Amino acid sequence: MKPHKLPLLFTGLYLIAMCALAFFANGTGDEGDSVSHYLFARYAFQHTANFLDHWAKPIFVLLAAPFAQLGFVGVKLMNIGFGTLAAWFTYRVARHLAIPNSWAAMLFVMLAPMHIYLTLSGLTEPLFALWLIAAVFLAVRGQVTESVIWVSFLPFVRSEGLVILCVYVLYLLAVKKWRLLPLLFTGHAVYSVAGYFYYGSLWWVFTKIPYASNSSVYGSGKLLQFVKGLQEVIGAPMYVLLGIGLLYGAFMLFKNLRSLSYRHMAATELWLVYGCFTAYVIAHTLFWYFGLFKSFGLLRVLVGIVPLSAIICLRGLNTIAAVLRQNSKVQQALTAGIAALVFAFTLFGEEWKNHLFLRADQQAQTEMANYLGNRFTGYKYYFDAPYIAMLMNVDMFDKSKKESTSELFTGKAIPDKSLIIWDDWYSVVDIRTNLEMLTGDNRFELLRSFEAPDPWGNRRATYVFKKKQFHANDSSATTTLFSTGFENVPPAQAGRLDSLHAFEGKFCAVASSGAPYSPGFDLPVAELSRFTGKVLRADAQVFIAQKEPNQYKQPLLVISFENEKSYSFNPLHLQDVAPEGKWQQVSFETAIPPAQTAKDHVKVYVYNPSDGPVYIDNLTVTVAEPVK
């Protein structure tokens, strides 16, 4: 087949293969940001502020919103289109630069392993790659003004566009087109005005950048992570070609700059291919090494420069072929052989099952969604993993339907019809909601947990909790808030249980000199707002092993209303109502005081500063009418 027909063949095969994967591989490329970007686009027409969200990226949301209405597959198909165009523009750039075997540049883009599976996602990297290589294409065609205007919008595709704009400044100075420098502000000017009517400020394009921080919650990492990580992005054969191509750039392009006939092309390749590639890698290296701009060290960001790396790899390929320049047939065979090697490494060198299908945490969440089904219609959701919103078809931007688990601990009242879904990554790492915070919270009951193994031997977990609903007891004026026999407590409280003295069941709680506070009841006072004017009553079985003669060290059953410090401390002196060495039913009550702040809590527990242990079992907390 003639070389000029190869790009059309590659394009057809690529589209067929990628579209098939879009429909038959159920993965999302990434279980976090990929899904979040999709959700921003999916609900953009209902929440128009999404079109101006700096994290979601305004241009991505604008382009993706129509496709997202078709579901996640729609966004996959959109990114396949972006990836195909990026490969085509890469080929056209190579042709305009008069690089031999320009068809191979297209192939290198299509066969970069990470480019393949992240194209089947909702991530912004494929659009960034297309936008950047399109800007380079305009420049190599001599349309520098159009290239500058086009690239000025790149920061609204991904924030690394600001790095590329810096390279463009140097490029325009190098080619003596400094009069075009103001055009680099075109994108910011357009979006400043567009966002002014929502944010009330022209400066939102800078003040709303979510990464404008000199620190990162994710810490920092190794200096060469991105340099070495390029091999994972483009594959081992292309990594070798990239190294050779970079050497070519170092030794040949500076030499060509001296030739008037190559001045524009050589300068354009030097600054916009090699310069943008190098600046991008160096920027991410420094961000991660020094823990800047909320960098997480993710290698996927390098997908944005895969087209540039493909051109550099092509230079490396032709450098090898040039050694055999006296034998064109051997050159062609070598080029075809290297292309076949790249294809083989891409096809057989990856664990494609891990990349193309649902990950372990998503599998657990899918099982959870199937379990819930439609049984909880009308409930409000509290969760953090974006994939759950996609599974449950929940509008994550409507706070009447969904909030983060962090909102459970702000003191606000939680609706009775609420489901809490905890996951072992987003809830823990991003929101700082540990599982023990939910299992130890008396407002919630665990419905079920779901687990799935990942390739590294870990079990990814998702837990579903239901908000307890406080209903009046039958034929009674009381409402039960809490009842426990201490058979199921959070792991953190397991050390405060006893299995030898239980009144009923296998366990009771114990308070002793080493741990004077027993497990008990803890509830935001906001949950009691409906019970204004009533009393809180605590009933329990208590066992005092040995009475304490010192009146200041005697054990207490406590009902405490507090906000960091107690403002209504109500003790029952247990030695006054319970004998030594036997179980005794005890009870007492206190009026519910007005809450002082939204963060107030009410707690019921045994406090025992004495030397001997005190055991408690069958603790029940109720609300009752006061005695007239």
PDB file of C-alpha atoms in Angstrom, residues 394-527:
ATOM      1  CA  VAL A 394     -28.404  11.157  41.375  1.00  0.00           C
ATOM      2  CA  ASP A 395     -27.916  14.828  40.523  1.00  0.00           C
ATOM      3  CA  MET A 396     -24.810  15.482  42.627  1.00  0.00           C
ATOM      4  CA  PHE A 397     -25.234  19.254  42.231  1.00  0.00           C
ATOM      5  CA  ASP A 398     -28.689  19.310  43.859  1.00  0.00           C
ATOM      6  CA  LYS A 399     -28.035  19.553  47.594  1.00  0.00           C
ATOM      7  CA  SER A 400     -31.589  18.595  48.370  1.00  0.00           C
ATOM      8  CA  LYS A 401     -30.786  15.173  46.881  1.00  0.00           C
ATOM      9  CA  LYS A 402     -27.095  14.623  47.605  1.00  0.00           C
ATOM     10  CA  GLU A 403     -24.431  15.956  49.957  1.00  0.00           C
ATOM     11  CA  SER A 404     -20.973  14.875  51.055  1.00  0.00           C
ATOM     12  CA  THR A 405     -20.480  12.725  54.157  1.00  0.00           C
ATOM     13  CA  SER A 406     -18.677  15.696  55.705  1.00  0.00           C
ATOM     14  CA  GLU A 407     -22.090  17.360  56.096  1.00  0.00           C
ATOM     15  CA  LEU A 408     -23.108  14.638  58.551  1.00  0.00           C
ATOM     16  CA  PHE A 409     -20.811  16.130  61.176  1.00  0.00           C
ATOM     17  CA  THR A 410     -21.565  19.843  60.904  1.00  0.00           C
ATOM     18  CA  GLY A 411     -24.394  19.778  63.437  1.00  0.00           C
ATOM     19  CA  LYS A 412     -27.115  20.188  60.820  1.00  0.00           C
ATOM     20  CA  ALA A 413     -30.229  18.062  61.125  1.00  0.00           C
ATOM     21  CA  ILE A 414     -30.169  14.983  58.892  1.00  0.00           C
ATOM     22  CA  PRO A 415     -33.484  14.031  57.235  1.00  0.00           C
ATOM     23  CA  ASP A 416     -34.991  10.805  58.550  1.00  0.00           C
ATOM     24  CA  LYS A 417     -35.102   9.426  55.011  1.00  0.00           C
ATOM     25  CA  SER A 418     -31.354   9.473  54.407  1.00  0.00           C
ATOM     26  CA  LEU A 419     -28.884   6.907  53.070  1.00  0.00           C
ATOM     27  CA  ILE A 420     -25.178   7.204  53.762  1.00  0.00           C
ATOM     28  CA  ILE A 421     -22.765   5.436  51.400  1.00  0.00           C
ATOM     29  CA  TRP A 422     -19.165   5.294  52.579  1.00  0.00           C
ATOM     30  CA  ASP A 423     -16.295   4.268  50.308  1.00  0.00           C
ATOM     31  CA  ASP A 424     -12.724   3.465  51.268  1.00  0.00           C
ATOM     32  CA  TRP A 425     -11.053   6.115  49.099  1.00  0.00           C
ATOM     33  CA  TYR A 426     -12.983   9.327  48.473  1.00  0.00           C
ATOM     34  CA  SER A 427     -14.684   9.340  51.870  1.00  0.00           C
ATOM     35  CA  VAL A 428     -11.374   8.703  53.629  1.00  0.00           C
ATOM     36  CA  VAL A 429      -8.750  10.551  51.552  1.00  0.00           C
ATOM     37  CA  ASP A 430     -10.688  13.505  50.165  1.00  0.00           C
ATOM     38  CA  ILE A 431     -13.342  14.054  52.841  1.00  0.00           C
ATOM     39  CA  ARG A 432     -11.611  12.572  55.931  1.00  0.00           C
ATOM     40  CA  THR A 433     -14.672  10.579  56.967  1.00  0.00           C
ATOM     41  CA  ASN A 434     -13.392   7.398  58.578  1.00  0.00           C
ATOM     42  CA  LEU A 435     -15.575   4.314  58.811  1.00  0.00           C
ATOM     43  CA  GLU A 436     -15.499   4.454  62.626  1.00  0.00           C
ATOM     44  CA  MET A 437     -17.135   7.881  62.500  1.00  0.00           C
ATOM     45  CA  LEU A 438     -20.220   6.243  61.006  1.00  0.00           C
ATOM     46  CA  THR A 439     -20.233   2.905  62.814  1.00  0.00           C
ATOM     47  CA  GLY A 440     -19.841   4.747  66.107  1.00  0.00           C
ATOM     48  CA  ASP A 441     -22.553   7.307  65.374  1.00  0.00           C
ATOM     49  CA  ASN A 442     -25.859   6.501  67.038  1.00  0.00           C
ATOM     50  CA  ARG A 443     -27.826   8.192  64.273  1.00  0.00           C
ATOM     51  CA  PHE A 444     -26.982   5.543  61.691  1.00  0.00           C
ATOM     52  CA  GLU A 445     -27.471   1.818  61.310  1.00  0.00           C
ATOM     53  CA  LEU A 446     -25.405  -0.325  58.965  1.00  0.00           C
ATOM     54  CA  LEU A 447     -27.489  -1.993  56.262  1.00  0.00           C
ATOM     55  CA  ARG A 448     -24.768  -3.896  54.433  1.00  0.00           C
ATOM     56  CA  SER A 449     -21.168  -3.780  53.232  1.00  0.00           C
ATOM     57  CA  PHE A 450     -19.823  -4.716  49.800  1.00  0.00           C
ATOM     58  CA  GLU A 451     -16.296  -5.751  48.853  1.00  0.00           C
ATOM     59  CA  ALA A 452     -14.341  -6.658  45.719  1.00  0.00           C
ATOM     60  CA  PRO A 453     -10.651  -7.653  45.326  1.00  0.00           C
ATOM     61  CA  ASP A 454      -8.283  -5.476  43.310  1.00  0.00           C
ATOM     62  CA  PRO A 455      -5.211  -6.704  41.350  1.00  0.00           C
ATOM     63  CA  TRP A 456      -2.879  -5.808  44.231  1.00  0.00           C
ATOM     64  CA  GLY A 457      -4.530  -8.090  46.774  1.00  0.00           C
ATOM     65  CA  ASN A 458      -6.588  -5.417  48.538  1.00  0.00           C
ATOM     66  CA  ARG A 459     -10.306  -5.648  49.170  1.00  0.00           C
ATOM     67  CA  ARG A 460     -12.087  -2.442  48.187  1.00  0.00           C
ATOM     68  CA  ALA A 461     -15.092  -1.739  50.383  1.00  0.00           C
ATOM     69  CA  THR A 462     -18.330   0.222  50.283  1.00  0.00           C
ATOM     70  CA  TYR A 463     -20.687   0.476  53.286  1.00  0.00           C
ATOM     71  CA  VAL A 464     -24.333   1.528  53.249  1.00  0.00           C
ATOM     72  CA  PHE A 465     -25.945   3.093  56.317  1.00  0.00           C
ATOM     73  CA  LYS A 466     -29.482   4.228  56.936  1.00  0.00           C
ATOM     74  CA  LYS A 467     -30.489   7.128  59.128  1.00  0.00           C
ATOM     75  CA  LYS A 468     -32.359   5.854  62.160  1.00  0.00           C
ATOM     76  CA  GLN A 469     -35.890   7.167  62.320  1.00  0.00           C
ATOM     77  CA  PHE A 470     -37.118   8.090  65.788  1.00  0.00           C
ATOM     78  CA  HIS A 471     -40.750   7.038  66.101  1.00  0.00           C
ATOM     79  CA  ALA A 472     -42.988   7.150  69.121  1.00  0.00           C
ATOM     80  CA  ASN A 473     -43.321   3.772  70.822  1.00  0.00           C
ATOM     81  CA  ASP A 474     -46.672   2.021  70.508  1.00  0.00           C
ATOM     82  CA  SER A 475     -49.203   2.906  73.228  1.00  0.00           C
ATOM     83  CA  SER A 476     -46.644   5.175  74.856  1.00  0.00           C
ATOM     84  CA  ALA A 477     -45.646   8.811  75.030  1.00  0.00           C
ATOM     85  CA  THR A 478     -41.957   7.898  74.699  1.00  0.00           C
ATOM     86  CA  THR A 479     -39.679   7.812  71.655  1.00  0.00           C
ATOM     87  CA  THR A 480     -36.666   5.497  71.578  1.00  0.00           C
ATOM     88  CA  LEU A 481     -33.514   7.184  70.314  1.00  0.00           C
ATOM     89  CA  PHE A 482     -31.002   4.456  71.024  1.00  0.00           C
ATOM     90  CA  SER A 483     -30.795   0.923  72.364  1.00  0.00           C
ATOM     91  CA  THR A 484     -27.739  -1.327  72.563  1.00  0.00           C
ATOM     92  CA  GLY A 485     -26.582  -4.508  74.207  1.00  0.00           C
ATOM     93  CA  PHE A 486     -23.007  -3.732  73.038  1.00  0.00           C
ATOM     94  CA  GLU A 487     -22.959  -6.753  70.742  1.00  0.00           C
ATOM     95  CA  ASN A 488     -21.894  -4.658  67.727  1.00  0.00           C
ATOM     96  CA  VAL A 489     -19.577  -1.737  68.358  1.00  0.00           C
ATOM     97  CA  PRO A 490     -16.931  -0.001  66.215  1.00  0.00           C
ATOM     98  CA  PRO A 491     -13.497  -1.671  66.222  1.00  0.00           C
ATOM     99  CA  ALA A 492     -12.043   1.366  67.978  1.00  0.00           C
ATOM    100  CA  GLN A 493     -14.266   0.623  71.001  1.00  0.00           C
ATOM    101  CA  ALA A 494     -13.652  -3.125  71.110  1.00  0.00           C
ATOM    102  CA  GLY A 495     -11.119  -2.684  73.912  1.00  0.00           C
ATOM    103  CA  ARG A 496     -13.869  -1.291  76.150  1.00  0.00           C
ATOM    104  CA  LEU A 497     -15.988  -4.460  76.031  1.00  0.00           C
ATOM    105  CA  ASP A 498     -16.087  -7.365  78.461  1.00  0.00           C
ATOM    106  CA  SER A 499     -17.210 -10.921  77.709  1.00  0.00           C
ATOM    107  CA  LEU A 500     -17.167 -12.369  81.257  1.00  0.00           C
ATOM    108  CA  HIS A 501     -19.792 -10.253  83.018  1.00  0.00           C
ATOM    109  CA  ALA A 502     -22.438  -9.592  80.333  1.00  0.00           C
ATOM    110  CA  PHE A 503     -26.004  -9.206  81.605  1.00  0.00           C
ATOM    111  CA  GLU A 504     -27.358 -10.542  78.291  1.00  0.00           C
ATOM    112  CA  GLY A 505     -25.687 -11.697  75.112  1.00  0.00           C
ATOM    113  CA  LYS A 506     -21.946 -12.057  74.724  1.00  0.00           C
ATOM    114  CA  PHE A 507     -20.711  -8.613  75.680  1.00  0.00           C
ATOM    115  CA  CYS A 508     -21.206  -5.684  77.990  1.00  0.00           C
ATOM    116  CA  ALA A 509     -19.301  -2.394  78.181  1.00  0.00           C
ATOM    117  CA  VAL A 510     -16.784  -1.658  80.906  1.00  0.00           C
ATOM    118  CA  ALA A 511     -15.391   1.538  82.417  1.00  0.00           C
ATOM    119  CA  SER A 512     -12.258   1.251  84.543  1.00  0.00           C
ATOM    120  CA  SER A 513      -9.341   3.326  85.767  1.00  0.00           C
ATOM    121  CA  GLY A 514      -7.430   2.687  82.530  1.00  0.00           C
ATOM    122  CA  ALA A 515     -10.391   3.713  80.348  1.00  0.00           C
ATOM    123  CA  PRO A 516     -12.835   5.584  82.603  1.00  0.00           C
ATOM    124  CA  TYR A 517     -15.362   6.457  79.870  1.00  0.00           C
ATOM    125  CA  SER A 518     -17.637   3.676  78.625  1.00  0.00           C
ATOM    126  CA  PRO A 519     -19.050   3.420  75.108  1.00  0.00           C
ATOM    127  CA  GLY A 520     -22.481   5.000  74.986  1.00  0.00           C
ATOM    128  CA  PHE A 521     -24.792   7.371  73.150  1.00  0.00           C
ATOM    129  CA  ASP A 522     -23.766  10.429  71.098  1.00  0.00           C
ATOM    130  CA  LEU A 523     -26.182  12.511  69.025  1.00  0.00           C
ATOM    131  CA  PRO A 524     -26.238  16.077  67.643  1.00  0.00           C
ATOM    132  CA  VAL A 525     -28.700  18.127  69.676  1.00  0.00           C
ATOM    133  CA  ALA A 526     -30.163  19.331  66.379  1.00  0.00           C
ATOM    134  CA  GLU A 527     -31.730  15.882  66.058  1.00  0.00           C
TER     135      GLU A 527
END
